[in-house]
Coordinates of C-alpha atoms in Angstrom, one line a residue:
M18 CA 174.2 82.6 110.0
K19 CA 172.6 81.1 113.2
K20 CA 170.2 78.2 112.7
S21 CA 167.3 80.2 114.2
S22 CA 167.9 83.1 111.8
F23 CA 168.2 80.6 108.9
Y24 CA 164.7 79.1 109.7
K25 CA 163.2 82.6 110.0
F26 CA 164.6 83.4 106.7
L27 CA 163.2 80.3 105.0
I28 CA 159.8 80.9 106.6
F29 CA 159.8 84.7 105.5
S30 CA 160.9 83.7 101.9
F31 CA 158.2 81.0 101.6
T32 CA 155.5 83.4 103.0
T33 CA 156.5 86.0 100.4
I34 CA 156.4 83.6 97.5
F35 CA 153.0 82.3 98.7
L36 CA 151.5 85.7 99.1
T37 CA 153.0 86.9 95.7
A38 CA 151.4 83.8 94.0
L39 CA 148.1 84.4 95.8
L40 CA 147.9 88.1 94.8
F41 CA 148.6 87.0 91.2
F42 CA 145.6 84.8 91.0
L43 CA 143.1 86.5 93.5
P44 CA 142.1 89.7 91.5
H45 CA 140.8 87.4 88.6
T46 CA 138.7 85.4 91.1
I47 CA 137.1 88.4 92.6
H48 CA 136.3 90.0 89.2
A49 CA 134.6 86.8 88.0
S50 CA 132.6 86.6 91.1
E51 CA 131.3 90.2 90.8
T52 CA 130.2 89.7 87.3
S53 CA 128.1 86.7 88.1
T54 CA 126.7 87.7 91.4
P55 CA 122.9 88.8 91.7
E56 CA 124.2 92.1 92.9
N57 CA 125.1 93.1 89.4
S58 CA 121.9 95.1 88.4
E59 CA 122.8 96.2 84.9
N60 CA 120.3 95.9 82.0
I61 CA 117.3 94.7 84.2
Q62 CA 114.1 95.2 82.2
V63 CA 110.8 95.5 84.1
F64 CA 107.5 94.8 82.4
L65 CA 104.0 95.6 83.8
D66 CA 101.2 93.6 82.2
G67 CA 103.7 93.0 79.2
L68 CA 104.4 96.7 78.8
S69 CA 108.0 97.9 79.3
L70 CA 108.5 100.5 82.2
K71 CA 111.1 103.2 81.6
F72 CA 113.1 104.5 84.6
D73 CA 115.3 107.5 84.9
V74 CA 117.1 105.7 87.7
P75 CA 117.8 102.0 86.9
P76 CA 116.6 99.3 89.2
V77 CA 119.2 97.9 91.7
I78 CA 119.6 94.5 93.3
K79 CA 120.7 94.3 97.0
E80 CA 120.8 91.2 99.1
G81 CA 119.0 89.3 96.3
R82 CA 116.1 91.9 96.3
T83 CA 115.3 94.2 93.5
L84 CA 114.6 97.9 94.3
V85 CA 112.9 100.1 91.7
P86 CA 112.0 103.7 91.4
F87 CA 108.8 104.0 93.3
R88 CA 107.0 106.8 91.4
V89 CA 107.1 105.0 88.0
I90 CA 105.5 101.8 89.5
A91 CA 103.0 103.9 91.4
E92 CA 101.8 105.9 88.5
N93 CA 101.3 102.9 86.2
L94 CA 99.4 101.1 88.9
Q95 CA 97.2 104.2 89.3
L96 CA 98.0 104.6 93.1
N97 CA 97.3 107.5 95.4
V98 CA 100.8 108.5 96.7
L99 CA 101.9 110.9 99.4
W100 CA 105.6 111.6 100.2
E101 CA 106.3 113.1 103.5
D102 CA 109.7 114.9 103.3
T103 CA 110.2 115.6 106.9
T104 CA 109.8 112.0 108.0
Q105 CA 110.9 110.5 104.7
T106 CA 107.7 108.4 104.6
I107 CA 105.8 107.0 101.7
R108 CA 102.1 106.4 101.9
A109 CA 100.4 104.6 99.0
T110 CA 96.6 103.7 98.9
T111 CA 94.1 101.8 96.8
P112 CA 90.5 101.5 97.6
T113 CA 91.3 98.3 99.7
T114 CA 95.0 98.7 100.8
S115 CA 97.2 101.2 102.6
L116 CA 101.0 101.0 102.6
L117 CA 103.4 103.0 104.7
L118 CA 107.1 102.7 104.3
K119 CA 110.0 104.8 105.7
I120 CA 113.4 105.3 104.1
G121 CA 116.0 103.1 105.8
N122 CA 113.4 101.3 107.9
N123 CA 113.1 97.5 107.7
T124 CA 109.5 97.5 108.8
A125 CA 106.5 98.5 106.7
L126 CA 102.8 98.9 107.6
V127 CA 100.2 97.2 105.5
N128 CA 96.7 98.2 106.5
G129 CA 98.2 99.1 109.9
Q130 CA 100.0 95.7 110.4
A131 CA 103.8 95.6 110.7
V132 CA 105.5 93.6 108.0
P133 CA 109.3 93.0 108.0
L134 CA 111.3 94.0 104.9
D135 CA 114.4 92.1 103.7
V136 CA 115.8 95.4 102.3
P137 CA 114.5 98.8 103.4
P138 CA 113.6 101.6 100.9
E139 CA 116.3 103.9 99.9
I140 CA 117.0 107.2 98.0
T141 CA 119.4 107.0 94.9
D142 CA 120.1 110.1 92.8
G143 CA 117.0 111.9 94.2
R144 CA 114.6 109.0 93.5
T145 CA 113.0 106.8 96.1
L146 CA 113.6 103.0 95.4
L147 CA 111.4 100.4 97.0
P148 CA 111.7 96.6 97.2
L149 CA 109.7 95.5 94.2
R150 CA 108.3 92.2 95.3
F151 CA 107.0 93.5 98.6
F152 CA 105.5 96.5 97.0
S153 CA 103.9 94.6 94.2
E154 CA 102.6 91.6 96.1
N155 CA 101.1 93.7 98.8
L156 CA 99.1 95.5 96.2
G157 CA 97.7 92.2 94.7
C158 CA 100.4 92.0 91.9
T159 CA 102.3 88.9 90.9
V160 CA 106.0 89.2 90.2
D161 CA 108.4 86.9 88.3
W162 CA 112.1 87.2 88.0
L163 CA 113.4 85.7 84.8
A164 CA 117.2 85.4 85.7
E165 CA 118.5 84.4 82.3
Q166 CA 116.8 87.2 80.5
R167 CA 117.4 89.6 83.4
M168 CA 113.8 90.5 83.3
I169 CA 111.1 91.3 85.9
K170 CA 107.4 90.6 84.9
I171 CA 104.7 92.2 87.0
N172 CA 101.0 91.4 86.4
S173 CA 98.7 94.0 87.9
P174 CA 95.7 92.8 90.0
P175 CA 92.3 92.3 88.4
Q176 CA 90.5 95.6 87.8
K177 CA 86.8 96.5 87.5
M178 CA 85.9 97.4 83.9
L179 CA 83.2 97.0 81.3
V180 CA 83.4 94.1 79.0
S181 CA 81.4 94.5 75.8
A182 CA 81.4 91.9 73.0
F183 CA 80.2 91.9 69.5
Y184 CA 77.6 89.3 68.8
A185 CA 77.4 88.2 65.1
L186 CA 76.7 85.3 62.9
G187 CA 79.2 82.5 63.0
S188 CA 79.4 78.9 62.0
G189 CA 78.5 76.0 64.3
Q190 CA 82.0 76.0 65.5
T191 CA 82.1 79.8 66.2
S192 CA 78.6 80.4 67.5
S193 CA 78.3 83.7 69.4
W194 CA 75.4 82.2 71.4
K195 CA 77.3 79.2 72.6
N196 CA 80.4 81.1 73.3
L197 CA 78.5 83.4 75.6
F198 CA 75.9 81.0 77.2
N199 CA 77.9 77.7 77.0
K200 CA 74.9 75.9 75.6
D201 CA 73.6 75.2 72.1
F202 CA 70.8 77.5 70.9
P203 CA 68.3 78.1 72.5
E204 CA 69.3 76.7 75.8
T205 CA 71.4 78.9 78.3
E206 CA 73.5 78.8 81.4
Q207 CA 75.4 81.5 83.1
G208 CA 78.4 80.8 81.1
N209 CA 80.5 83.9 80.5
T210 CA 77.6 86.2 81.2
N211 CA 79.1 87.2 84.6
L212 CA 81.9 88.9 82.7
V213 CA 80.4 90.1 79.4
R214 CA 77.9 92.8 80.6
K215 CA 77.0 94.4 77.2
I216 CA 76.6 92.7 73.7
A217 CA 76.7 94.6 70.4
L218 CA 74.4 92.8 68.1
G219 CA 75.7 93.0 64.4
W220 CA 72.4 92.8 62.7
Y221 CA 71.9 95.9 60.8
S222 CA 73.3 97.8 57.9
L223 CA 72.3 101.0 55.8
D224 CA 72.2 101.8 52.2
Q225 CA 73.3 105.2 50.9
N226 CA 69.7 106.4 50.9
G227 CA 69.3 105.8 54.6
N228 CA 67.2 102.6 54.5
L229 CA 67.8 100.3 57.4
L230 CA 68.8 96.8 56.3
T231 CA 68.5 93.5 58.2
K232 CA 70.6 91.7 55.5
S233 CA 73.6 93.3 53.8
T234 CA 76.1 92.4 51.2
T235 CA 78.8 92.5 53.9
G236 CA 77.3 89.7 55.8
W237 CA 75.8 91.7 58.6
Q238 CA 72.2 90.4 59.1
R239 CA 69.6 89.7 61.7
P240 CA 69.3 85.9 62.2
A241 CA 66.2 83.9 62.7
G242 CA 65.5 83.6 66.3
W243 CA 66.9 86.9 67.1
E244 CA 64.3 87.6 69.7
K245 CA 65.7 84.7 71.8
V246 CA 68.9 86.5 72.0
L247 CA 67.3 89.5 73.5
E248 CA 65.3 87.4 75.9
A249 CA 68.5 85.6 77.0
A250 CA 70.4 88.8 77.5
N251 CA 67.5 90.2 79.6
K252 CA 67.5 87.0 81.7
Y253 CA 71.2 87.6 82.6
Q254 CA 70.9 91.4 82.9
I255 CA 73.1 92.0 79.8
K256 CA 72.8 95.4 78.1
T257 CA 72.0 95.2 74.3
E258 CA 73.1 97.5 71.4
M259 CA 71.8 97.4 67.8
V260 CA 74.9 97.7 65.7
V261 CA 74.5 99.6 62.5
H262 CA 77.3 98.6 60.2
M263 CA 78.3 100.2 56.8
T264 CA 81.4 100.7 54.9
D265 CA 82.5 103.4 52.5
K266 CA 82.7 100.9 49.6
E267 CA 82.1 102.8 46.4
S268 CA 81.7 106.0 48.4
A269 CA 78.2 104.7 49.8
L270 CA 78.8 106.1 53.3
S271 CA 80.3 109.3 52.0
N272 CA 77.3 109.8 49.8
L273 CA 74.9 109.1 52.7
I274 CA 76.3 111.6 55.2
A275 CA 76.5 114.3 52.5
D276 CA 72.8 114.0 51.8
P277 CA 70.4 115.7 54.3
I278 CA 67.4 113.7 53.1
A279 CA 69.3 110.3 53.4
I280 CA 70.6 111.4 56.9
N281 CA 67.0 112.2 58.0
Q282 CA 65.9 108.9 56.6
A283 CA 68.6 106.9 58.3
I284 CA 68.0 108.6 61.7
A285 CA 64.2 108.0 61.5
N286 CA 64.7 104.3 60.7
I287 CA 67.3 103.7 63.3
S288 CA 65.3 105.5 66.1
K289 CA 62.2 103.5 65.2
E290 CA 64.1 100.2 65.7
A291 CA 66.3 101.2 68.5
P292 CA 63.8 100.9 71.5
L293 CA 64.1 97.1 71.2
Y294 CA 67.5 97.6 72.7
D295 CA 69.3 99.6 75.3
G296 CA 71.1 101.7 72.8
V297 CA 72.7 101.9 69.3
N298 CA 76.2 101.2 68.3
L299 CA 77.2 103.0 65.1
D300 CA 80.0 101.2 63.2
L301 CA 80.4 103.2 60.0
E302 CA 83.8 102.3 58.6
G303 CA 86.3 103.6 55.9
L304 CA 86.0 107.3 56.1
G305 CA 88.9 109.6 55.1
W306 CA 90.9 106.9 53.2
R307 CA 93.4 108.8 51.0
E308 CA 91.6 112.1 51.6
S309 CA 93.2 115.4 52.7
G310 CA 92.6 119.0 52.8
E311 CA 89.1 120.4 52.1
M312 CA 87.8 116.9 51.2
L313 CA 88.8 115.4 54.4
E314 CA 87.4 118.2 56.4
N315 CA 84.1 117.9 54.6
T316 CA 84.0 114.2 55.4
R317 CA 84.7 114.8 59.1
T318 CA 82.2 117.5 59.4
N319 CA 79.4 115.6 57.7
F320 CA 80.0 112.5 59.8
T321 CA 79.9 114.6 63.0
H322 CA 76.7 116.3 61.9
F323 CA 75.1 112.9 61.3
V324 CA 76.2 111.7 64.8
Q325 CA 75.0 114.9 66.5
L326 CA 71.5 114.5 65.0
L327 CA 71.3 110.8 66.0
Y328 CA 72.6 111.4 69.4
V329 CA 69.9 114.0 70.2
K330 CA 67.3 111.6 68.9
L331 CA 68.3 108.7 70.9
T332 CA 68.9 110.7 74.1
A333 CA 65.3 111.9 74.0
Q334 CA 64.3 108.2 73.8
G335 CA 66.4 107.3 76.8
L336 CA 68.8 105.3 74.8
T337 CA 72.6 105.4 74.6
L338 CA 75.0 105.9 71.5
T339 CA 78.2 104.0 71.1
L340 CA 80.6 104.9 68.2
T341 CA 82.9 102.2 67.0
L342 CA 85.7 104.0 65.3
H343 CA 89.0 103.4 63.5
A344 CA 91.9 104.3 65.7
P345 CA 93.2 107.8 65.5
N346 CA 96.5 106.4 64.2
S347 CA 94.9 104.3 61.5
A348 CA 94.7 104.9 57.8
Y349 CA 91.2 106.3 58.1
P350 CA 91.4 110.0 59.5
G351 CA 87.8 110.9 58.6
Y352 CA 86.7 110.9 62.4
D353 CA 86.8 114.0 64.5
Y354 CA 87.3 112.4 67.9
E355 CA 87.0 115.5 70.0
N356 CA 83.6 116.6 68.5
L357 CA 82.4 113.0 68.3
G358 CA 83.3 112.5 71.9
N359 CA 80.9 115.3 72.8
N360 CA 78.1 113.7 71.0
C361 CA 78.0 110.0 72.2
D362 CA 78.1 108.0 75.4
E363 CA 81.0 105.7 74.5
I364 CA 83.7 105.3 71.8
I365 CA 85.2 102.0 71.0
I366 CA 88.7 102.5 69.6
M367 CA 89.4 99.9 66.9
A368 CA 93.1 99.7 67.7
Y369 CA 93.9 96.8 65.5
D370 CA 94.5 95.7 61.9
Y371 CA 97.9 97.3 62.0
G372 CA 99.4 94.6 59.8
S373 CA 101.0 92.3 62.3
K374 CA 99.7 89.7 64.8
P375 CA 99.5 90.1 67.7
E376 CA 98.7 93.8 67.4
P377 CA 101.8 95.8 68.4
P378 CA 101.3 97.1 71.9
E379 CA 103.2 100.4 71.1
L380 CA 100.8 101.2 68.3
V381 CA 97.8 100.3 70.5
S382 CA 99.1 102.4 73.4
A383 CA 99.7 105.3 70.9
A384 CA 96.0 105.0 69.6
V385 CA 94.8 105.2 73.2
E386 CA 97.0 108.2 74.0
K387 CA 95.9 110.1 71.0
A388 CA 92.2 109.4 71.9
L389 CA 92.7 110.5 75.5
N390 CA 94.0 113.9 74.3
L391 CA 90.6 114.5 72.9
V392 CA 88.0 112.3 74.7
P393 CA 87.8 111.6 78.6
A394 CA 88.9 108.0 79.6
K395 CA 85.5 107.3 81.1
K396 CA 84.1 107.3 77.5
L397 CA 86.8 105.2 75.9
I398 CA 86.6 101.5 75.3
L399 CA 89.6 99.6 73.8
G400 CA 88.6 97.4 71.0
I401 CA 90.5 94.0 70.9
S402 CA 90.4 91.9 67.8
I403 CA 90.4 88.3 69.1
P404 CA 91.7 86.8 65.8
S405 CA 94.7 89.0 66.1
E406 CA 95.6 87.9 69.7
N407 CA 96.6 84.9 71.7
T408 CA 96.7 83.9 75.3
A409 CA 100.1 85.5 75.8
S410 CA 99.3 88.9 74.2
L411 CA 95.8 89.3 75.5
P412 CA 96.8 90.3 79.1
T413 CA 98.9 93.1 77.5
K414 CA 96.0 94.6 75.6
I415 CA 93.9 94.3 78.9
G416 CA 96.8 96.0 80.6
I417 CA 96.7 98.9 78.3
A418 CA 93.0 99.5 79.2
K419 CA 94.1 99.3 82.8
R420 CA 97.0 101.6 82.6
Y421 CA 95.0 104.3 81.0
Q422 CA 92.0 103.8 83.2
L423 CA 89.7 103.3 80.3
K424 CA 86.0 102.5 80.7
G425 CA 86.6 98.9 79.5
I426 CA 87.3 96.6 76.5
A427 CA 85.2 95.5 73.5
L428 CA 85.9 92.1 72.1
W429 CA 85.6 91.3 68.3
R430 CA 83.9 88.8 68.5
L431 CA 81.9 86.3 70.5
G432 CA 82.4 82.8 69.0
L433 CA 86.1 83.3 68.5
V434 CA 87.1 83.5 72.2
T435 CA 88.8 80.3 73.2
Q436 CA 88.4 78.8 76.8
E437 CA 92.0 79.8 77.5
M438 CA 91.3 83.3 76.5
W439 CA 88.2 83.3 78.8
Q440 CA 90.4 82.2 81.5
V441 CA 92.7 85.1 80.9
L442 CA 89.8 87.6 80.9
H443 CA 88.4 86.2 84.2
E444 CA 92.0 86.4 85.8
N445 CA 92.5 90.1 84.8
I446 CA 89.0 91.7 85.0
L447 CA 86.5 92.1 87.6
P448 CA 83.0 92.4 86.2
L449 CA 81.4 95.9 86.1
T450 CA 77.8 96.1 87.0
V451 CA 75.9 97.9 84.1
N452 CA 73.3 100.3 85.3

């Protein structure tokens, strides 16, 4: 063999051995890289206001940006959306913002101004996917990516809604007055009155004969100096309701609503006192417990009849009627939501006391959905039990009211809302002016 041929042979042999060794190790290196890169988009969870979003096409990550199915996000943010098939253009609008995005185009228009996109919208399996961060942040949302949990958390922008709150007796440490006005009784300042626009004053009860009580065995009573509360509410233009509270202990409530004489007596007494306020909040609890068949139907019919008569009387006086009701998925089925919804101005859904704290979001959502099948959203208010919630769970309950476009929320009760909770409320809600 010639010397030159020998050297070529050595070079060829060395190169072959090197490439063989490289190929032996290289596939393992590539596989490890693929499983750890951000491009791997398996098992990404997306939450809006703490509520899980379900997609029929999973989110994908491209170039470090998450793309999600547009329609699911849009529907849960209550957007007006238009898809133009011929131009493959998406238009989304809110009262303050308009977005225009085009499939495959790296430029979007926000209120007519061009904004560059790191990743353009695309169509996958017949679904339009949009870059999540751009879409959310340009609609006032905040977005957090939790890499270790492979979780995306979206908080929707503050939304206008009514905030009603129950005002009841408390200790010096849980004073409803101080919690609302930030001063010791009888001094006031604006405090939280810019957010709370209606207070339900828990000062009254009934007995089974229809007598109106200002002191009851359940602790509901009208306090000394109650006139000062009404004066302060009027000063800050807060609407007031007289709460009439009663439970079905020893069948007292069932007996009342089954007795025509007691019903007439109750309505006469309530309507006589009611003009001191802007309306009445009827909080009659415990109906239907362990009842079924004809007995349950009678209970529902009797209660609805009582409410109908009271509503007619109050409406003639120019006053409103709010019903505070057990949730339709509670253990108390004695409330005919559909017919009651036709005979009141508002219904507060007591979507709490399910047995765990914080209240399970899936059960609260189920309660709202059941109510919405029977009563318009504009009449529904989500009751939130402050002792059952914390600063982490409270945004989720507010988010449920947002998602279903309810009229607002009702807090049980003033005196128990911490400063941290007030901050959460102010961050998530824009006050609604009460007419």
